[in-house]
Amino acid sequence: MTNSPDNPGAGDTPPAASLVIDGKEIKLDVHRPTIGPDVVDVSKLYKETRHFTYDPGFTSTANCSSKITYIDGDKGVLLYRGYPIEQLAESSRFMEVCYLLLNGELPSSDEFADFDNTIRHHTMVHEQMNRFFTGFRRDAHPMAIMCGSVGALSAFYHDSTDITDPKQRVIASHRIISKMPTLAAMAYKYHVGQPFIYPRNDLDYSSNFLRMLFKVPTASYKVNQVLSRAMDRIFILHADHEQNASTSTVRLAGSSGANPFACVAAGIASLWGPSHGGANEAALKMLEEIGTVDRVPEYVARAKDKSDAYRLMGFGHRVYKNYDPRARVMQQTAHEVFDALGVRETPLLKVAMELERIALGDDYFIEKKLYPNIDFYSGITLRAMGIPTSMFTVLFAVARTVGWIAQWKEMMEDPEQKIGRPRQLYIGAPKRDYVPIGERS
Ligand code: CMC
């Protein structure tokens, strides 16, 4: 029996599992999670049977145990440390969610004040970083700059980061969460050729980020509180998502004992792809390419055509085969932002709403359970907020940093932790002898 969020601990002991190989029965341990499907333990399979398991894309494989995030893709449930994403997005702030993800519990007022103060006071990056940026081509994509600049942080904090010391792991976590908005804003400013804007410790995380993005030295900048709140909510929605591609990348990189800043840079690289975090940028570009409402059916038809590799960006999810709960909150946030800014009738929004309407009623999308995901709504919201398209995935990276680092910390503290080393199904040439070049036919 599978545990569910409303029925934890269902069934007393997990049913036994066994595998028959060459007529020999192998008994396999089964682990029971707090909630979710039982997990068959195949870790001793190779030792006992000389067989590997094969699971491209890890669709059925758990790589670790974790207490951080739970997803029920069939029911559309997402919990951070047990708390539903809808409640956190409605009532919490990103800083509180960061504390929760890192520490496992919601903070008391004093704990929150202390944490918030620490994050506000680590926002500056070394001045030498400014010069590091000038090595990039002047129009470099901000995600390319993020891969490089976050990786470069490891050079600034290498000797001072002893990952075997729990205190230093906490300091590294605080540093990376604090500095990500600064580096993200710098990546944007460099990309558009404007001077860097230094962080301000009197502003909250999201307001500080918006100011560093949009302020120019020649004019004053007042943070719009509706936009700041929307940004904060977008950060909450993207903060963690259990063992997705980028998080697994951070864990795998970290499993060798690598510097945590370098591990986060690896996560950023993985996030960039259009099947993952890059989908928000790809979704917006797709809406622009569609251009007008009358062209929506043509693009939906292409997405359904088996002979065409085209996909609707911002639709479908590996885990959510019901509605993406983040998408629901994001959709609501989108409408709040449109109302606050009075931007309901733009051609882009009209295309987005028509695409959503047609896809949600189309048999192909219904049968394959392809719903709009968070990236569909975040793209149009960020565009309405004046965030340039090239920065969409960077914002995702800023938000996901807390998830990456919380998962890295958890891995480092896991007594079962060992270097990640998948096996393979080798389908190459068998052993053969080298032939000198002159004797090859
Ligand atoms: N448009 C049209 N068809 C699709 C789409 C789509 N967006 N997504 C999946 N399908 C079809 C796919 O062709 C396949 O059809 P068939 O069974 O006939 O071969 C079926 O649905 C299952 O697709 P899959 O590729 O096996 O599913 P997956 O779990 O490997 O892929 C996905 C998940 C997110 C990569 C995929 O849905 C996709 O490429 N979506 C567009 C990109 C996107 O929006 N990504 C953001 C994900 S949410 C942010 C995050 O958490 O990273």
mmCIF file with all atom_site columns, C-alpha atoms in Angstrom, residues 207-372:
data_model
loop_
_atom_site.group_PDB
_atom_site.id
_atom_site.type_symbol
_atom_site.label_atom_id
_atom_site.label_alt_id
_atom_site.label_comp_id
_atom_site.label_asym_id
_atom_site.label_entity_id
_atom_site.label_seq_id
_atom_site.pdbx_PDB_ins_code
_atom_site.Cartn_x
_atom_site.Cartn_y
_atom_site.Cartn_z
_atom_site.occupancy
_atom_site.B_iso_or_equiv
_atom_site.pdbx_formal_charge
_atom_site.auth_seq_id
_atom_site.auth_comp_id
_atom_site.auth_asym_id
_atom_site.auth_atom_id
_atom_site.pdbx_PDB_model_num
ATOM 1   C CA . SER A 1 207 ? 13.348 44.156 -3.153  1.00 0.00 ? 207 SER A CA 1
ATOM 2   C CA . ASN A 1 208 ? 17.135 44.285 -3.050  1.00 0.00 ? 208 ASN A CA 1
ATOM 3   C CA . PHE A 1 209 ? 17.301 42.062 -6.119  1.00 0.00 ? 209 PHE A CA 1
ATOM 4   C CA . LEU A 1 210 ? 14.794 44.155 -8.099  1.00 0.00 ? 210 LEU A CA 1
ATOM 5   C CA . ARG A 1 211 ? 16.715 47.312 -7.219  1.00 0.00 ? 211 ARG A CA 1
ATOM 6   C CA . MET A 1 212 ? 20.074 45.831 -8.264  1.00 0.00 ? 212 MET A CA 1
ATOM 7   C CA . LEU A 1 213 ? 18.454 44.792 -11.570 1.00 0.00 ? 213 LEU A CA 1
ATOM 8   C CA . PHE A 1 214 ? 16.650 47.978 -12.483 1.00 0.00 ? 214 PHE A CA 1
ATOM 9   C CA . LYS A 1 215 ? 18.346 50.923 -10.792 1.00 0.00 ? 215 LYS A CA 1
ATOM 10  C CA . VAL A 1 216 ? 20.717 53.076 -12.822 1.00 0.00 ? 216 VAL A CA 1
ATOM 11  C CA . PRO A 1 217 ? 23.062 55.610 -11.174 1.00 0.00 ? 217 PRO A CA 1
ATOM 12  C CA . THR A 1 218 ? 21.405 58.541 -12.934 1.00 0.00 ? 218 THR A CA 1
ATOM 13  C CA . ALA A 1 219 ? 17.922 58.032 -11.500 1.00 0.00 ? 219 ALA A CA 1
ATOM 14  C CA . SER A 1 220 ? 16.321 57.098 -8.233  1.00 0.00 ? 220 SER A CA 1
ATOM 15  C CA . TYR A 1 221 ? 14.512 53.764 -8.032  1.00 0.00 ? 221 TYR A CA 1
ATOM 16  C CA . LYS A 1 222 ? 11.592 52.954 -5.794  1.00 0.00 ? 222 LYS A CA 1
ATOM 17  C CA . VAL A 1 223 ? 10.759 49.271 -5.355  1.00 0.00 ? 223 VAL A CA 1
ATOM 18  C CA . ASN A 1 224 ? 7.163  48.450 -6.324  1.00 0.00 ? 224 ASN A CA 1
ATOM 19  C CA . GLN A 1 225 ? 5.864  46.352 -3.406  1.00 0.00 ? 225 GLN A CA 1
ATOM 20  C CA . VAL A 1 226 ? 3.437  44.363 -5.575  1.00 0.00 ? 226 VAL A CA 1
ATOM 21  C CA . LEU A 1 227 ? 6.333  43.331 -7.799  1.00 0.00 ? 227 LEU A CA 1
ATOM 22  C CA . SER A 1 228 ? 8.572  42.612 -4.833  1.00 0.00 ? 228 SER A CA 1
ATOM 23  C CA . ARG A 1 229 ? 5.900  40.365 -3.313  1.00 0.00 ? 229 ARG A CA 1
ATOM 24  C CA . ALA A 1 230 ? 5.405  38.628 -6.690  1.00 0.00 ? 230 ALA A CA 1
ATOM 25  C CA . MET A 1 231 ? 9.159  38.078 -7.009  1.00 0.00 ? 231 MET A CA 1
ATOM 26  C CA . ASP A 1 232 ? 9.264  36.682 -3.479  1.00 0.00 ? 232 ASP A CA 1
ATOM 27  C CA . ARG A 1 233 ? 6.463  34.255 -4.339  1.00 0.00 ? 233 ARG A CA 1
ATOM 28  C CA . ILE A 1 234 ? 8.215  33.199 -7.560  1.00 0.00 ? 234 ILE A CA 1
ATOM 29  C CA . PHE A 1 235 ? 11.312 32.471 -5.461  1.00 0.00 ? 235 PHE A CA 1
ATOM 30  C CA . ILE A 1 236 ? 9.242  30.380 -3.015  1.00 0.00 ? 236 ILE A CA 1
ATOM 31  C CA . LEU A 1 237 ? 7.667  28.356 -5.828  1.00 0.00 ? 237 LEU A CA 1
ATOM 32  C CA . HIS A 1 238 ? 11.066 27.541 -7.350  1.00 0.00 ? 238 HIS A CA 1
ATOM 33  C CA . ALA A 1 239 ? 13.000 26.991 -4.109  1.00 0.00 ? 239 ALA A CA 1
ATOM 34  C CA . ASP A 1 240 ? 13.221 23.200 -4.241  1.00 0.00 ? 240 ASP A CA 1
ATOM 35  C CA . HIS A 1 241 ? 11.805 20.296 -6.214  1.00 0.00 ? 241 HIS A CA 1
ATOM 36  C CA . GLU A 1 242 ? 13.411 17.146 -4.799  1.00 0.00 ? 242 GLU A CA 1
ATOM 37  C CA . GLN A 1 243 ? 15.779 15.156 -7.038  1.00 0.00 ? 243 GLN A CA 1
ATOM 38  C CA . ASN A 1 244 ? 15.353 17.021 -10.348 1.00 0.00 ? 244 ASN A CA 1
ATOM 39  C CA . ALA A 1 245 ? 18.174 17.178 -12.919 1.00 0.00 ? 245 ALA A CA 1
ATOM 40  C CA . SER A 1 246 ? 20.004 20.193 -11.478 1.00 0.00 ? 246 SER A CA 1
ATOM 41  C CA . THR A 1 247 ? 19.659 19.068 -7.848  1.00 0.00 ? 247 THR A CA 1
ATOM 42  C CA . SER A 1 248 ? 20.888 15.594 -8.733  1.00 0.00 ? 248 SER A CA 1
ATOM 43  C CA . THR A 1 249 ? 23.783 17.274 -10.548 1.00 0.00 ? 249 THR A CA 1
ATOM 44  C CA . VAL A 1 250 ? 24.676 19.246 -7.408  1.00 0.00 ? 250 VAL A CA 1
ATOM 45  C CA . ARG A 1 251 ? 24.501 16.077 -5.316  1.00 0.00 ? 251 ARG A CA 1
ATOM 46  C CA . LEU A 1 252 ? 26.572 14.081 -7.802  1.00 0.00 ? 252 LEU A CA 1
ATOM 47  C CA . ALA A 1 253 ? 29.204 16.812 -8.068  1.00 0.00 ? 253 ALA A CA 1
ATOM 48  C CA . GLY A 1 254 ? 29.257 17.195 -4.271  1.00 0.00 ? 254 GLY A CA 1
ATOM 49  C CA . SER A 1 255 ? 29.486 13.447 -3.667  1.00 0.00 ? 255 SER A CA 1
ATOM 50  C CA . SER A 1 256 ? 33.169 13.565 -4.601  1.00 0.00 ? 256 SER A CA 1
ATOM 51  C CA . GLY A 1 257 ? 33.817 16.156 -1.867  1.00 0.00 ? 257 GLY A CA 1
ATOM 52  C CA . ALA A 1 258 ? 34.000 19.089 -4.300  1.00 0.00 ? 258 ALA A CA 1
ATOM 53  C CA . ASN A 1 259 ? 33.746 22.752 -3.279  1.00 0.00 ? 259 ASN A CA 1
ATOM 54  C CA . PRO A 1 260 ? 30.045 23.660 -2.761  1.00 0.00 ? 260 PRO A CA 1
ATOM 55  C CA . PHE A 1 261 ? 30.223 26.836 -4.879  1.00 0.00 ? 261 PHE A CA 1
ATOM 56  C CA . ALA A 1 262 ? 31.583 24.766 -7.774  1.00 0.00 ? 262 ALA A CA 1
ATOM 57  C CA . CYS A 1 263 ? 28.782 22.220 -7.201  1.00 0.00 ? 263 CYS A CA 1
ATOM 58  C CA . VAL A 1 264 ? 26.152 24.964 -7.438  1.00 0.00 ? 264 VAL A CA 1
ATOM 59  C CA . ALA A 1 265 ? 27.781 26.142 -10.681 1.00 0.00 ? 265 ALA A CA 1
ATOM 60  C CA . ALA A 1 266 ? 27.296 22.586 -12.003 1.00 0.00 ? 266 ALA A CA 1
ATOM 61  C CA . GLY A 1 267 ? 23.641 22.796 -10.959 1.00 0.00 ? 267 GLY A CA 1
ATOM 62  C CA . ILE A 1 268 ? 23.267 26.075 -12.859 1.00 0.00 ? 268 ILE A CA 1
ATOM 63  C CA . ALA A 1 269 ? 24.633 24.423 -16.008 1.00 0.00 ? 269 ALA A CA 1
ATOM 64  C CA . SER A 1 270 ? 22.095 21.618 -15.712 1.00 0.00 ? 270 SER A CA 1
ATOM 65  C CA . LEU A 1 271 ? 19.235 24.032 -15.015 1.00 0.00 ? 271 LEU A CA 1
ATOM 66  C CA . TRP A 1 272 ? 19.961 26.009 -18.184 1.00 0.00 ? 272 TRP A CA 1
ATOM 67  C CA . GLY A 1 273 ? 18.589 23.352 -20.572 1.00 0.00 ? 273 GLY A CA 1
ATOM 68  C CA . PRO A 1 274 ? 15.146 23.945 -22.152 1.00 0.00 ? 274 PRO A CA 1
ATOM 69  C CA . SER A 1 275 ? 13.762 20.690 -20.728 1.00 0.00 ? 275 SER A CA 1
ATOM 70  C CA . HIS A 1 276 ? 14.441 22.030 -17.226 1.00 0.00 ? 276 HIS A CA 1
ATOM 71  C CA . GLY A 1 277 ? 14.813 25.645 -16.026 1.00 0.00 ? 277 GLY A CA 1
ATOM 72  C CA . GLY A 1 278 ? 15.432 26.977 -19.517 1.00 0.00 ? 278 GLY A CA 1
ATOM 73  C CA . ALA A 1 279 ? 11.776 26.221 -20.309 1.00 0.00 ? 279 ALA A CA 1
ATOM 74  C CA . ASN A 1 280 ? 10.585 29.611 -18.990 1.00 0.00 ? 280 ASN A CA 1
ATOM 75  C CA . GLU A 1 281 ? 12.734 31.437 -21.542 1.00 0.00 ? 281 GLU A CA 1
ATOM 76  C CA . ALA A 1 282 ? 11.800 28.922 -24.257 1.00 0.00 ? 282 ALA A CA 1
ATOM 77  C CA . ALA A 1 283 ? 8.078  29.275 -23.422 1.00 0.00 ? 283 ALA A CA 1
ATOM 78  C CA . LEU A 1 284 ? 8.209  33.050 -23.781 1.00 0.00 ? 284 LEU A CA 1
ATOM 79  C CA . LYS A 1 285 ? 10.102 32.804 -27.066 1.00 0.00 ? 285 LYS A CA 1
ATOM 80  C CA . MET A 1 286 ? 7.505  30.308 -28.306 1.00 0.00 ? 286 MET A CA 1
ATOM 81  C CA . LEU A 1 287 ? 4.657  32.740 -27.471 1.00 0.00 ? 287 LEU A CA 1
ATOM 82  C CA . GLU A 1 288 ? 6.481  35.502 -29.330 1.00 0.00 ? 288 GLU A CA 1
ATOM 83  C CA . GLU A 1 289 ? 7.019  33.222 -32.301 1.00 0.00 ? 289 GLU A CA 1
ATOM 84  C CA . ILE A 1 290 ? 3.337  32.280 -32.376 1.00 0.00 ? 290 ILE A CA 1
ATOM 85  C CA . GLY A 1 291 ? 2.625  36.014 -32.315 1.00 0.00 ? 291 GLY A CA 1
ATOM 86  C CA . THR A 1 292 ? -1.131 36.116 -32.857 1.00 0.00 ? 292 THR A CA 1
ATOM 87  C CA . VAL A 1 293 ? -4.087 34.155 -31.525 1.00 0.00 ? 293 VAL A CA 1
ATOM 88  C CA . ASP A 1 294 ? -5.084 32.849 -34.985 1.00 0.00 ? 294 ASP A CA 1
ATOM 89  C CA . ARG A 1 295 ? -1.753 30.967 -35.257 1.00 0.00 ? 295 ARG A CA 1
ATOM 90  C CA . VAL A 1 296 ? -2.216 28.992 -32.013 1.00 0.00 ? 296 VAL A CA 1
ATOM 91  C CA . PRO A 1 297 ? -3.946 25.962 -33.670 1.00 0.00 ? 297 PRO A CA 1
ATOM 92  C CA . GLU A 1 298 ? -1.040 25.632 -36.139 1.00 0.00 ? 298 GLU A CA 1
ATOM 93  C CA . TYR A 1 299 ? 1.468  25.310 -33.262 1.00 0.00 ? 299 TYR A CA 1
ATOM 94  C CA . VAL A 1 300 ? -0.748 22.941 -31.291 1.00 0.00 ? 300 VAL A CA 1
ATOM 95  C CA . ALA A 1 301 ? -1.013 20.764 -34.415 1.00 0.00 ? 301 ALA A CA 1
ATOM 96  C CA . ARG A 1 302 ? 2.786  20.755 -34.761 1.00 0.00 ? 302 ARG A CA 1
ATOM 97  C CA . ALA A 1 303 ? 3.209  19.695 -31.125 1.00 0.00 ? 303 ALA A CA 1
ATOM 98  C CA . LYS A 1 304 ? 0.822  16.772 -31.742 1.00 0.00 ? 304 LYS A CA 1
ATOM 99  C CA . ASP A 1 305 ? 2.483  15.681 -34.986 1.00 0.00 ? 305 ASP A CA 1
ATOM 100 C CA . LYS A 1 306 ? 4.566  12.528 -34.357 1.00 0.00 ? 306 LYS A CA 1
ATOM 101 C CA . SER A 1 307 ? 6.857  13.324 -37.306 1.00 0.00 ? 307 SER A CA 1
ATOM 102 C CA . ASP A 1 308 ? 7.715  16.748 -35.847 1.00 0.00 ? 308 ASP A CA 1
ATOM 103 C CA . ALA A 1 309 ? 9.972  16.973 -32.766 1.00 0.00 ? 309 ALA A CA 1
ATOM 104 C CA . TYR A 1 310 ? 8.354  20.301 -31.822 1.00 0.00 ? 310 TYR A CA 1
ATOM 105 C CA . ARG A 1 311 ? 6.971  20.551 -28.270 1.00 0.00 ? 311 ARG A CA 1
ATOM 106 C CA . LEU A 1 312 ? 4.890  23.190 -26.589 1.00 0.00 ? 312 LEU A CA 1
ATOM 107 C CA . MET A 1 313 ? 7.293  24.760 -24.125 1.00 0.00 ? 313 MET A CA 1
ATOM 108 C CA . GLY A 1 314 ? 5.835  25.192 -20.652 1.00 0.00 ? 314 GLY A CA 1
ATOM 109 C CA . PHE A 1 315 ? 3.638  22.084 -21.001 1.00 0.00 ? 315 PHE A CA 1
ATOM 110 C CA . GLY A 1 316 ? 4.168  18.653 -19.456 1.00 0.00 ? 316 GLY A CA 1
ATOM 111 C CA . HIS A 1 317 ? 6.289  17.452 -16.571 1.00 0.00 ? 317 HIS A CA 1
ATOM 112 C CA . ARG A 1 318 ? 8.232  14.303 -15.744 1.00 0.00 ? 318 ARG A CA 1
ATOM 113 C CA . VAL A 1 319 ? 6.632  13.960 -12.319 1.00 0.00 ? 319 VAL A CA 1
ATOM 114 C CA . TYR A 1 320 ? 3.346  15.909 -12.419 1.00 0.00 ? 320 TYR A CA 1
ATOM 115 C CA . LYS A 1 321 ? 0.795  13.882 -14.322 1.00 0.00 ? 321 LYS A CA 1
ATOM 116 C CA . ASN A 1 322 ? -1.875 16.046 -12.768 1.00 0.00 ? 322 ASN A CA 1
ATOM 117 C CA . TYR A 1 323 ? -1.813 19.827 -12.534 1.00 0.00 ? 323 TYR A CA 1
ATOM 118 C CA . ASP A 1 324 ? 1.539  21.295 -11.391 1.00 0.00 ? 324 ASP A CA 1
ATOM 119 C CA . PRO A 1 325 ? 0.574  22.852 -8.017  1.00 0.00 ? 325 PRO A CA 1
ATOM 120 C CA . ARG A 1 326 ? 3.198  25.549 -8.544  1.00 0.00 ? 326 ARG A CA 1
ATOM 121 C CA . ALA A 1 327 ? 1.529  26.451 -11.839 1.00 0.00 ? 327 ALA A CA 1
ATOM 122 C CA . ARG A 1 328 ? -1.780 27.068 -10.065 1.00 0.00 ? 328 ARG A CA 1
ATOM 123 C CA . VAL A 1 329 ? -0.180 29.536 -7.605  1.00 0.00 ? 329 VAL A CA 1
ATOM 124 C CA . MET A 1 330 ? 1.871  31.056 -10.407 1.00 0.00 ? 330 MET A CA 1
ATOM 125 C CA . GLN A 1 331 ? -1.258 31.557 -12.510 1.00 0.00 ? 331 GLN A CA 1
ATOM 126 C CA . GLN A 1 332 ? -2.849 33.466 -9.612  1.00 0.00 ? 332 GLN A CA 1
ATOM 127 C CA . THR A 1 333 ? 0.318  35.545 -9.116  1.00 0.00 ? 333 THR A CA 1
ATOM 128 C CA . ALA A 1 334 ? 0.352  36.283 -12.839 1.00 0.00 ? 334 ALA A CA 1
ATOM 129 C CA . HIS A 1 335 ? -3.140 37.752 -12.660 1.00 0.00 ? 335 HIS A CA 1
ATOM 130 C CA . GLU A 1 336 ? -2.243 39.829 -9.578  1.00 0.00 ? 336 GLU A CA 1
ATOM 131 C CA . VAL A 1 337 ? 0.736  41.264 -11.449 1.00 0.00 ? 337 VAL A CA 1
ATOM 132 C CA . PHE A 1 338 ? -1.307 41.948 -14.600 1.00 0.00 ? 338 PHE A CA 1
ATOM 133 C CA . ASP A 1 339 ? -3.950 43.749 -12.514 1.00 0.00 ? 339 ASP A CA 1
ATOM 134 C CA . ALA A 1 340 ? -1.370 45.785 -10.584 1.00 0.00 ? 340 ALA A CA 1
ATOM 135 C CA . LEU A 1 341 ? 0.354  46.842 -13.798 1.00 0.00 ? 341 LEU A CA 1
ATOM 136 C CA . GLY A 1 342 ? -2.781 47.103 -15.945 1.00 0.00 ? 342 GLY A CA 1
ATOM 137 C CA . VAL A 1 343 ? -1.347 44.842 -18.664 1.00 0.00 ? 343 VAL A CA 1
ATOM 138 C CA . ARG A 1 344 ? -4.199 42.403 -19.349 1.00 0.00 ? 344 ARG A CA 1
ATOM 139 C CA . GLU A 1 345 ? -4.615 42.931 -23.062 1.00 0.00 ? 345 GLU A CA 1
ATOM 140 C CA . THR A 1 346 ? -1.125 42.565 -24.511 1.00 0.00 ? 346 THR A CA 1
ATOM 141 C CA . PRO A 1 347 ? -0.880 40.399 -27.677 1.00 0.00 ? 347 PRO A CA 1
ATOM 142 C CA . LEU A 1 348 ? 1.492  38.032 -25.841 1.00 0.00 ? 348 LEU A CA 1
ATOM 143 C CA . LEU A 1 349 ? -0.987 37.419 -23.026 1.00 0.00 ? 349 LEU A CA 1
ATOM 144 C CA . LYS A 1 350 ? -3.793 36.859 -25.475 1.00 0.00 ? 350 LYS A CA 1
ATOM 145 C CA . VAL A 1 351 ? -1.699 34.191 -27.241 1.00 0.00 ? 351 VAL A CA 1
ATOM 146 C CA . ALA A 1 352 ? -0.816 32.582 -23.877 1.00 0.00 ? 352 ALA A CA 1
ATOM 147 C CA . MET A 1 353 ? -4.441 32.441 -22.729 1.00 0.00 ? 353 MET A CA 1
ATOM 148 C CA . GLU A 1 354 ? -5.600 31.000 -26.060 1.00 0.00 ? 354 GLU A CA 1
ATOM 149 C CA . LEU A 1 355 ? -2.848 28.373 -26.011 1.00 0.00 ? 355 LEU A CA 1
ATOM 150 C CA . GLU A 1 356 ? -3.776 27.390 -22.462 1.00 0.00 ? 356 GLU A CA 1
ATOM 151 C CA . ARG A 1 357 ? -7.475 27.185 -23.442 1.00 0.00 ? 357 ARG A CA 1
ATOM 152 C CA . ILE A 1 358 ? -6.895 25.046 -26.546 1.00 0.00 ? 358 ILE A CA 1
ATOM 153 C CA . ALA A 1 359 ? -4.321 22.713 -24.970 1.00 0.00 ? 359 ALA A CA 1
ATOM 154 C CA . LEU A 1 360 ? -6.399 22.092 -21.837 1.00 0.00 ? 360 LEU A CA 1
ATOM 155 C CA . GLY A 1 361 ? -9.339 20.989 -23.987 1.00 0.00 ? 361 GLY A CA 1
ATOM 156 C CA . ASP A 1 362 ? -7.377 18.950 -26.533 1.00 0.00 ? 362 ASP A CA 1
ATOM 157 C CA . ASP A 1 363 ? -7.533 15.128 -26.394 1.00 0.00 ? 363 ASP A CA 1
ATOM 158 C CA . TYR A 1 364 ? -3.784 14.718 -27.098 1.00 0.00 ? 364 TYR A CA 1
ATOM 159 C CA . PHE A 1 365 ? -2.837 16.867 -24.111 1.00 0.00 ? 365 PHE A CA 1
ATOM 160 C CA . ILE A 1 366 ? -5.561 15.387 -21.894 1.00 0.00 ? 366 ILE A CA 1
ATOM 161 C CA . GLU A 1 367 ? -4.591 11.777 -22.673 1.00 0.00 ? 367 GLU A CA 1
ATOM 162 C CA . LYS A 1 368 ? -0.885 12.403 -22.139 1.00 0.00 ? 368 LYS A CA 1
ATOM 163 C CA . LYS A 1 369 ? -1.633 14.475 -19.027 1.00 0.00 ? 369 LYS A CA 1
ATOM 164 C CA . LEU A 1 370 ? 0.222  17.488 -20.366 1.00 0.00 ? 370 LEU A CA 1
ATOM 165 C CA . TYR A 1 371 ? -0.771 20.515 -18.332 1.00 0.00 ? 371 TYR A CA 1
ATOM 166 C CA . PRO A 1 372 ? 0.779  23.983 -18.310 1.00 0.00 ? 372 PRO A CA 1
#
